[in-house]
Amino acid sequence: MSDVQNPAVLSAPLVVEFPFTRSTGPVVGAFLTGLRERVVLGIRGSDGRVLCPPAEYDPVTAAELDQLVALPGTGTVTTWAWNERPRPYQPLDRPFAWALVRLDGADTALLHALDAPPPDSGDPRAVRTGLRVAVRWADRRTGAITDIACFEPLADGSGSAGGER
Amino acid sequence: MSAAVNPAAVPAGPHRAVGQEPVAVVGVGQTRHVSARHDVSIAGLLREAAVRALEDAELTWADIDAVVIGKAPDFFEGVMMPELYLAEALGAVSKPMLRVHTAGSVGGSTALVAANLVAARVHGTVLTVAFEKQSESNAMWGLSLPVPFQAPLTAGAGGFFAPHVRAYMRRTGAPDHIGSLVAFKDRRNALKNPYAHLHEHDLTLEKVRSAPMLWDPIRYSETCPSSDGACAMVLTGVRGAARAPRPAAWMHGGAMRSEPTIFAGKDYVSPQAGRDCAADVYHQAGVVDPRRQIDLAEIYVPFSWYEPMWLENLGFADQGEGWKLVESGVTEMDGDLPVNPSGGVLSSNPIGASGMIRFAEAALQVRGEAGEHQIDGARLALGHAYGGGAQFFSMWLVGSERPDS
């Protein structure tokens, strides 16, 4: 009876692995490889606009695109959202902004984290639309979007090169 | 006739509804199906098939009014709703784009959704594309998700279907070697199809029969491969077909049927939904004797034994007789009802595309464009797909003549 009332629970470890592979193709693959080399690549569309992040196919004509353009690591915030309480695995462990950054020479904006003072801080480097920013590269780069650790405000608001840590 | 038809499932009255636009296949494109296309993105894979279909039809993106795409479950690649990023790759910007999902039958039902848009004169010319990039993950384990309140007994689709194959063998008394005959036939047919994944030049019947048992009674050699691939078709109406550079394949009937995975009385060996779907398609096309009137069939056979099972379900053979057609060579390339001259799902299985490949291969045959695996004089061909727990069925009959001619 006691066996029924207090059954010994058998257990065994079971680790199910379900890996995913991403074949990135010639354009996104080049973009990611560029990040590893500290180069941000955009691509020229059929209407002459430079798209960054680059698109494999033209959003207007559907043509295959292949004219990659190296962009500087500086740009302008076009819009943003403040993140007061970062969650685990987000790019920064202190309050930061999610920002759309239009890199200099590009016509579209890239979403990434921005390490800047909060909007109501009165700090001239505080997050705002129009803020001039630069890429902060990650120390270890693997060919992923996280090779950009985040963006950070340019100290003098000009177009000079971004910092590196 | 073997197929017991549920009368409620078949609409009475005229064959294809009056007033519908006749639907023509004027372009077909496929990728060369392989185990891994690491050189292209998902978008690039679809693009390749779509461009080939446009080239076959001698059309451009501007000629396409709407795009209908399909694939099997999203966790096969781990990209949720991939259609969100495929509009540019498929020239669908500023046009309607739909995504269809009916598990493994999706390639067929995607083509039928596209065909119905043309038939209803909603759109003039529609591009339809289906794909799977199995190398991005592992569909076998993706299909082994635990079902609530059931013992987790299955590993992949084979684990689910093997008992139903065993039930078929028991019900019909089919001898053990029938499955190997189907696998050997389809793999030899694939040697004539440059797009097929498996080209096993050295295969012998003995090798098929001595392959390792995967899911009893299904051997490794009687199982479909895992493929990366896409298939596309351009569908249009009478005016579009008149401008087409090559002969069109005309839709003579098309239907889908569904039933639950599990219900009391479900016949896994010959599901009612499959029988009803076939009966509807034959009715639309005016086919009363499918074995005699249909020249060939591209049937969704992921495990070899499903050829005789579906031959019965589709009314090509009386119940219990399907395996005899296989054994006597009727379904060989030179038999009087060739089945899967392309090599079938047993030779290429980009899951989401596999149903559309069946539909497209049927179309290629009646267009006379099937190349080395062309069946001489093919005038009426069946494309068939099934999916889920043998619960979603989609089929079409295509012919070399206009249905209203």
XYZ file of C-alpha atoms in Angstrom:
570
model
C 0.000 0.000 0.000
C 2.719 2.407 0.925
C 4.164 2.032 -2.581
C 0.886 3.221 -4.042
C 0.519 6.074 -1.557
C 4.127 7.222 -1.948
C 5.210 6.035 -5.342
C 8.860 6.448 -6.125
C 8.983 8.891 -8.990
C 11.350 7.793 -11.683
C 13.053 10.550 -13.608
C 15.531 10.779 -16.412
C 17.219 13.796 -17.972
C 15.933 14.672 -21.427
C 17.548 17.534 -23.297
C 15.872 18.178 -26.610
C 17.976 20.232 -29.002
C 16.214 22.044 -31.789
C 18.822 24.150 -33.560
C 18.092 26.582 -36.370
C 20.422 27.516 -39.219
C 20.145 30.726 -41.172
C 21.356 30.877 -44.752
C 21.681 34.622 -45.153
C 22.249 34.902 -48.895
C 24.580 37.270 -50.738
C 23.284 40.606 -49.372
C 22.459 40.012 -45.710
C 25.505 37.741 -45.590
C 27.720 40.600 -46.813
C 26.126 42.984 -44.304
C 26.846 40.634 -41.388
C 30.391 39.925 -42.572
C 30.925 43.684 -42.848
C 29.923 44.192 -39.233
C 32.582 41.706 -38.188
C 35.121 43.952 -39.980
C 33.633 47.143 -38.402
C 32.025 48.228 -41.677
C 28.327 48.999 -42.030
C 27.084 48.197 -45.543
C 24.026 49.623 -47.214
C 22.773 48.847 -50.714
C 21.745 51.151 -53.559
C 18.182 50.697 -54.757
C 16.974 51.236 -58.316
C 15.806 54.745 -57.424
C 19.273 55.682 -56.146
C 18.334 55.542 -52.460
C 20.714 53.731 -50.120
C 18.970 51.170 -47.935
C 20.501 50.224 -44.583
C 20.043 47.562 -43.404
C 20.398 46.373 -47.003
C 17.545 44.644 -48.838
C 18.129 41.691 -51.137
C 15.415 42.786 -53.579
C 14.363 46.276 -54.589
C 11.255 47.435 -52.724
C 10.102 49.426 -55.776
C 10.943 47.259 -58.794
C 11.624 43.828 -57.185
C 14.993 43.791 -59.008
C 17.885 41.859 -57.500
C 20.183 44.357 -55.783
C 23.971 44.043 -55.624
C 25.470 47.545 -55.328
C 26.745 47.497 -51.757
C 27.800 50.833 -50.245
C 30.124 51.215 -47.230
C 28.688 53.752 -44.783
C 30.398 55.675 -41.970
C 29.573 54.599 -38.456
C 27.780 57.861 -37.712
C 24.183 58.895 -38.149
C 21.093 60.645 -36.844
C 18.290 59.402 -34.602
C 14.994 59.544 -36.535
C 12.793 58.242 -33.706
C 13.185 56.400 -30.416
C 11.490 54.736 -27.425
C 12.883 54.910 -23.874
C 13.432 51.584 -22.115
C 13.491 52.318 -18.363
C 13.810 48.698 -17.184
C 15.948 46.561 -19.469
C 15.218 42.864 -19.423
C 17.794 40.071 -19.375
C 19.597 39.567 -22.688
C 18.808 43.054 -23.950
C 21.839 44.891 -25.341
C 22.424 47.054 -22.222
C 21.846 46.399 -18.517
C 20.955 50.017 -17.677
C 18.124 52.225 -18.974
C 18.600 52.938 -22.702
C 16.672 53.936 -25.795
C 15.624 51.804 -28.730
C 16.392 54.056 -31.655
C 16.044 54.180 -35.400
C 19.338 55.535 -36.713
C 19.747 56.814 -40.262
C 23.428 56.406 -40.967
C 25.145 59.224 -42.867
C 24.788 58.435 -46.554
C 21.767 56.179 -46.069
C 18.102 56.935 -46.790
C 16.561 54.404 -44.410
C 17.086 53.765 -40.714
C 18.445 50.854 -38.705
C 16.965 49.760 -35.348
C 19.402 49.331 -32.479
C 20.035 50.250 -28.831
C 21.246 53.757 -27.971
C 23.274 54.299 -24.795
C 22.230 57.878 -23.976
C 20.929 59.802 -20.951
C 17.135 59.789 -20.460
C 14.994 62.273 -22.373
C 14.085 64.421 -19.332
C 17.627 64.622 -17.929
C 18.487 68.013 -19.370
C 21.752 66.522 -20.592
C 22.721 67.793 -24.072
C 23.538 64.178 -24.935
C 20.024 63.044 -23.896
C 18.057 60.949 -26.386
C 16.051 63.012 -28.856
C 15.076 62.931 -32.503
C 17.903 64.525 -34.459
C 20.612 63.458 -31.987
C 23.913 62.722 -33.702
C 25.190 59.262 -32.802
C 27.970 56.806 -33.636
C 28.397 53.031 -33.603
C 30.023 51.517 -30.521
C 31.561 48.279 -31.766
C 31.594 45.129 -29.676
C 35.026 43.846 -28.652
C 34.305 40.353 -29.957
C 32.608 40.361 -33.322
C 31.133 37.249 -34.929
C 29.212 38.470 -37.975
C 25.944 39.295 -36.208
C 23.875 42.430 -35.554
C 25.220 42.343 -31.984
C 28.650 43.224 -33.425
C 27.228 46.717 -33.030
C 27.169 46.810 -29.210
C 24.915 49.879 -29.418
C 24.928 53.461 -30.643
C 26.173 56.349 -28.468
C 25.873 60.131 -28.743
C 28.653 61.955 -30.546
C 30.368 64.114 -27.932
C 30.429 67.312 -29.995
C 27.265 66.706 -32.039
C 29.345 66.762 -35.221
C 29.997 64.007 -37.726
C 33.316 62.776 -36.311
C 34.030 59.094 -35.888
C 32.363 57.021 -33.224
C 33.976 55.735 -30.073
C 35.266 52.285 -29.474
C 35.570 50.282 -26.289
C -16.084 1.996 -58.445
C -14.376 1.470 -55.154
C -14.646 4.884 -53.557
C -17.754 5.162 -51.439
C -18.722 8.785 -51.913
C -20.429 10.872 -49.315
C -23.188 12.472 -51.444
C -23.305 15.565 -49.261
C -19.664 16.236 -50.095
C -20.243 16.494 -53.829
C -22.201 19.440 -55.131
C -25.041 18.582 -57.476
C -25.531 20.252 -60.803
C -23.097 21.458 -63.437
C -19.511 20.356 -63.417
C -17.419 23.506 -62.977
C -19.734 26.265 -61.874
C -21.182 28.282 -64.722
C -19.573 31.645 -65.311
C -16.141 30.788 -63.987
C -13.045 31.834 -65.892
C -11.179 28.805 -67.266
C -7.836 28.599 -65.454
C -4.611 27.993 -67.366
C -1.111 27.169 -66.126
C 1.214 29.102 -68.421
C 4.431 29.075 -66.379
C 6.133 26.502 -64.166
C 9.412 26.904 -62.271
C 11.291 24.779 -59.755
C 14.593 24.865 -57.994
C 16.940 21.897 -58.237
C 15.932 20.265 -54.961
C 18.876 19.442 -52.685
C 19.468 18.764 -49.015
C 20.874 22.224 -48.255
C 20.934 25.470 -50.206
C 23.361 27.368 -47.993
C 24.017 29.800 -50.866
C 20.576 31.437 -50.775
C 18.271 32.973 -48.202
C 14.672 31.800 -47.897
C 13.728 34.754 -50.104
C 16.383 33.795 -52.634
C 15.090 30.230 -52.799
C 11.526 31.326 -53.612
C 12.821 33.920 -55.998
C 14.630 31.304 -58.064
C 11.460 29.252 -58.647
C 9.336 32.360 -59.253
C 11.758 33.781 -61.832
C 11.799 30.455 -63.689
C 7.981 30.370 -63.773
C 7.889 33.943 -65.124
C 10.521 33.073 -67.741
C 8.515 30.008 -68.798
C 5.480 32.254 -69.264
C 7.597 35.054 -70.784
C 6.110 37.507 -68.294
C 7.565 40.089 -65.892
C 6.692 41.067 -62.331
C 4.509 43.848 -63.728
C 2.237 41.265 -65.397
C 1.371 39.664 -62.046
C -1.767 40.911 -60.249
C -1.471 38.963 -56.994
C 0.854 36.521 -55.240
C -0.247 33.475 -53.233
C 2.416 31.621 -51.277
C 2.411 28.537 -49.099
C 4.662 26.583 -46.820
C 4.346 23.971 -44.109
C 4.598 24.867 -40.370
C 6.827 27.843 -39.562
C 8.890 25.911 -37.025
C 10.399 23.895 -39.881
C 12.695 26.893 -40.382
C 12.045 28.813 -37.181
C 10.936 31.935 -39.049
C 7.496 32.999 -37.912
C 5.321 34.252 -40.753
C 8.104 34.435 -43.370
C 5.620 36.064 -45.752
C 6.184 39.294 -43.817
C 9.533 39.756 -45.516
C 8.935 38.125 -48.897
C 6.984 40.844 -50.718
C 10.008 42.416 -52.454
C 11.487 39.072 -53.434
C 8.233 38.056 -55.141
C 7.398 41.398 -56.726
C 4.348 41.687 -54.461
C 4.865 45.247 -53.223
C 1.585 47.172 -53.691
C -0.214 43.977 -54.735
C -2.332 41.529 -52.753
C -0.252 38.763 -51.204
C -1.720 35.832 -49.290
C -0.139 32.976 -47.407
C -1.847 29.586 -47.169
C -1.215 26.838 -44.645
C -2.633 23.299 -44.663
C 0.397 21.307 -43.397
C 1.947 18.980 -46.013
C -0.875 19.492 -48.501
C -0.173 23.224 -48.560
C 1.537 23.264 -51.954
C -1.650 21.931 -53.508
C -4.069 24.112 -51.587
C -1.921 27.188 -52.294
C -2.218 26.494 -56.025
C -5.981 26.040 -55.640
C -6.400 29.345 -53.776
C -4.497 31.042 -56.598
C -6.541 29.190 -59.232
C -9.798 30.170 -57.576
C -8.793 33.857 -57.645
C -8.427 33.528 -61.417
C -11.585 31.407 -61.803
C -13.593 34.000 -59.839
C -12.104 36.777 -62.001
C -10.804 38.528 -58.889
C -7.370 38.678 -60.526
C -6.249 38.176 -64.116
C -2.834 36.605 -63.593
C -1.603 35.163 -60.294
C 1.847 33.962 -59.253
C 1.796 31.118 -56.758
C 4.889 29.861 -54.939
C 5.453 27.191 -52.304
C 8.650 26.272 -50.507
C 10.485 24.636 -47.662
C 14.058 25.167 -46.560
C 14.454 22.077 -44.435
C 18.168 22.676 -43.872
C 17.312 25.607 -41.602
C 16.131 23.198 -38.932
C 14.909 19.635 -38.468
C 11.385 18.852 -39.614
C 11.462 15.337 -38.223
C 11.813 16.581 -34.664
C 9.576 19.498 -35.512
C 6.882 16.894 -36.208
C 7.528 15.098 -32.931
C 5.899 17.631 -30.646
C 4.076 15.970 -27.764
C 0.312 15.738 -28.219
C -1.579 16.412 -24.972
C -3.065 13.298 -23.356
C -1.174 10.949 -25.658
C 1.895 8.874 -25.049
C 4.797 10.537 -26.922
C 5.434 7.580 -29.197
C 6.163 9.118 -32.563
C 9.371 10.339 -34.079
C 8.626 12.281 -37.226
C 5.911 11.702 -39.805
C 7.074 8.111 -40.349
C 6.294 7.243 -36.752
C 2.767 8.518 -37.231
C 2.108 6.841 -40.582
C 3.812 3.457 -40.050
C 0.884 1.923 -38.121
C -1.488 2.987 -40.891
C 0.725 1.271 -43.462
C 0.663 -1.865 -41.300
C -3.139 -1.600 -41.122
C -3.281 -1.407 -44.923
C -1.115 -4.499 -45.280
C -3.269 -6.412 -42.824
C -6.533 -5.253 -44.380
C -5.553 -6.105 -47.951
C -3.143 -8.984 -47.522
C -0.578 -7.073 -49.589
C 2.757 -8.894 -49.673
C 5.721 -7.280 -47.889
C 7.679 -6.365 -51.006
C 5.161 -3.896 -52.513
C 6.673 -0.888 -50.758
C 10.105 -1.616 -52.158
C 8.709 -1.788 -55.712
C 7.269 1.727 -55.332
C 10.489 3.142 -53.895
C 12.611 1.549 -56.623
C 10.272 2.836 -59.353
C 10.165 6.397 -58.051
C 13.928 6.614 -57.545
C 14.513 5.349 -61.096
C 11.983 7.846 -62.446
C 13.882 10.602 -60.625
C 16.960 9.844 -62.741
C 15.007 11.352 -65.666
C 14.136 14.518 -63.722
C 16.945 17.077 -63.459
C 15.163 18.889 -60.593
C 14.837 15.798 -58.367
C 16.868 15.721 -55.154
C 17.860 12.049 -55.167
C 19.685 10.705 -58.191
C 20.656 7.235 -57.026
C 22.262 5.777 -60.124
C 23.529 2.663 -58.366
C 20.285 1.765 -56.607
C 19.053 -1.812 -56.972
C 15.854 -3.412 -55.760
C 17.997 -5.535 -53.455
C 19.504 -2.384 -51.888
C 16.017 -0.969 -51.314
C 14.940 -4.201 -49.598
C 18.013 -4.438 -47.407
C 17.996 -0.827 -46.201
C 17.706 -0.310 -42.434
C 14.221 -0.444 -40.936
C 13.269 3.033 -39.709
C 9.663 2.718 -38.623
C 8.495 -0.846 -39.150
C 7.366 -1.620 -41.870
C 8.935 1.473 -43.488
C 12.591 1.160 -44.468
C 15.046 4.040 -44.896
C 14.932 3.584 -48.683
C 11.136 3.851 -48.679
C 11.188 7.267 -47.031
C 11.271 10.748 -48.544
C 14.429 12.857 -48.190
C 14.695 16.263 -46.469
C 15.013 18.897 -49.169
C 15.448 22.608 -49.707
C 13.331 23.670 -52.622
C 10.616 25.835 -54.099
C 8.063 25.536 -56.872
C 6.128 28.283 -58.648
C 3.378 28.559 -61.215
C 1.818 31.383 -63.188
C -1.959 30.975 -63.482
C -4.115 33.026 -65.807
C -7.374 33.008 -67.743
C -8.350 32.659 -71.382
C -6.789 35.920 -72.566
C -3.560 35.291 -70.708
C -3.345 31.797 -72.153
C -3.831 33.137 -75.662
C -0.693 35.278 -75.217
C 1.374 32.474 -73.682
C 4.399 31.350 -75.680
C 3.995 27.660 -74.806
C 0.949 25.384 -74.480
C -1.156 25.896 -71.356
C -2.361 23.258 -68.928
C -6.061 23.814 -68.203
C -7.669 23.137 -64.849
C -10.586 20.722 -65.278
C -11.344 20.350 -61.588
C -9.907 21.280 -58.220
C -11.000 20.615 -54.651
C -9.887 20.525 -51.034
C -11.311 18.535 -48.139
C -10.440 18.433 -44.444
C -11.193 16.244 -41.446
C -9.860 16.098 -37.872
C -6.603 14.334 -37.031
C -8.437 11.976 -34.709
C -12.088 11.068 -34.419
C -14.080 7.954 -33.674
C -14.343 5.941 -36.855
C -11.595 7.738 -38.734
C -10.230 5.513 -41.467
C -6.522 6.283 -41.556
C -5.965 3.803 -44.389
C -8.480 5.483 -46.686
C -9.703 8.767 -45.165
C -13.187 9.924 -46.117
C -11.882 13.430 -46.861
C -9.583 12.028 -49.547
C -12.354 10.025 -51.173
C -14.725 12.979 -51.144
C -12.079 15.326 -52.531
C -11.346 12.986 -55.444
C -15.041 12.464 -56.149
C -15.577 16.232 -56.283
C -12.664 16.765 -58.680
C -13.786 13.931 -60.982
C -17.336 15.278 -60.944
C -16.143 18.745 -61.964
C -14.119 17.237 -64.793
C -16.785 14.793 -65.912
C -14.547 11.834 -65.081
C -16.498 8.675 -64.315
C -13.695 6.110 -64.676
C -10.467 7.640 -63.367
C -8.336 4.595 -64.149
C -9.308 4.734 -67.818
C -9.769 8.464 -68.363
C -6.757 9.868 -66.479
C -3.419 9.405 -68.221
C -1.092 9.753 -65.239
C -1.043 10.866 -61.618
C 1.412 12.795 -59.474
C 0.395 11.536 -56.035
C 1.827 12.654 -52.682
C 3.712 9.514 -51.597
C 6.195 10.353 -48.801
C 6.432 6.704 -47.745
C 6.328 4.062 -50.482
C 3.235 2.232 -49.255
C 1.124 5.336 -49.715
C 1.088 4.680 -53.472
C -1.191 1.625 -53.258
C -3.120 3.204 -50.380
C -3.882 6.377 -52.345
C -4.591 4.428 -55.563
C -7.550 2.963 -53.671
C -8.504 6.191 -51.912
C -8.502 8.020 -55.253
C -10.653 5.409 -56.975
C -7.943 4.151 -59.351
C -8.336 0.679 -57.808
C -11.001 -1.149 -55.866
C -10.404 -1.497 -52.144
C -7.705 -4.035 -51.477
C -6.534 -3.975 -55.101
C -4.141 -1.018 -55.155
C -1.061 -3.096 -54.433
C -1.837 -5.297 -57.438
C -1.517 -2.304 -59.768
C 1.915 -1.676 -58.285
C 2.974 -5.298 -58.532
C 1.843 -5.682 -62.136
C 3.714 -2.562 -63.270
C 0.643 -0.468 -64.071
C 2.162 2.550 -62.263
C 5.580 2.294 -63.944
C 6.611 4.967 -66.440
C 5.520 2.640 -69.280
C 2.446 1.266 -67.488
C -1.074 2.321 -68.402
C -1.336 4.575 -65.322
C 2.102 6.049 -64.636
C 2.351 7.365 -61.064
C 4.999 9.951 -60.165
C 7.058 9.966 -63.359
C 8.918 12.910 -61.750
C 10.222 10.642 -58.984
C 7.624 11.983 -56.569
C 7.965 12.995 -52.945
C 10.144 9.910 -52.420
C 12.827 11.629 -54.509
C 12.357 15.300 -53.484
C 10.652 16.638 -50.383
C 10.792 20.363 -49.734
C 7.644 19.781 -47.655
C 5.674 22.951 -48.306
C 6.538 22.789 -52.007
C 5.948 19.050 -52.426
C 2.212 19.384 -53.088
C 2.740 22.179 -55.597
C 5.401 20.109 -57.349
C 2.768 17.369 -57.817
C 0.356 19.935 -59.287
C 3.091 21.496 -61.446
C 4.381 18.146 -62.709
C 0.830 17.204 -63.740
C 0.672 20.513 -65.625
C 4.060 19.959 -67.286
C 2.910 16.560 -68.518
C -0.241 17.800 -70.260
C 1.720 20.742 -71.700
C 4.190 18.248 -73.171
C 6.965 20.070 -71.275
C 8.118 17.350 -68.861
C 11.350 16.603 -70.698
C 12.892 13.190 -70.239
C 10.121 11.990 -67.921
C 7.357 13.047 -70.329
C 4.549 10.494 -70.689
C 3.665 10.322 -74.385
C 0.185 11.530 -75.192
C -0.625 12.793 -71.685
C -3.874 14.740 -71.991
C -5.382 14.565 -68.495
C -3.288 14.359 -65.314
C -4.009 14.367 -61.590
C -1.997 16.391 -59.063
C -2.596 15.294 -55.455
C -1.401 16.342 -52.005
C -2.247 15.407 -48.450
C -1.117 16.749 -45.126
C -1.420 16.713 -41.363
C -2.552 13.389 -39.910
C -3.895 12.320 -43.341
C -6.542 15.006 -42.877
C -6.028 17.779 -45.456
C -6.455 16.856 -49.108
C -6.015 18.989 -52.192
C -6.189 17.823 -55.791
C -6.525 19.117 -59.287
C -7.030 17.637 -62.695
C -5.325 19.444 -65.542
C -5.760 18.802 -69.227
C -4.260 19.817 -72.544
C -7.648 21.062 -73.786
C -9.764 23.899 -72.452
C -12.482 22.467 -70.198
C -15.194 24.345 -72.113
C -13.880 23.377 -75.539
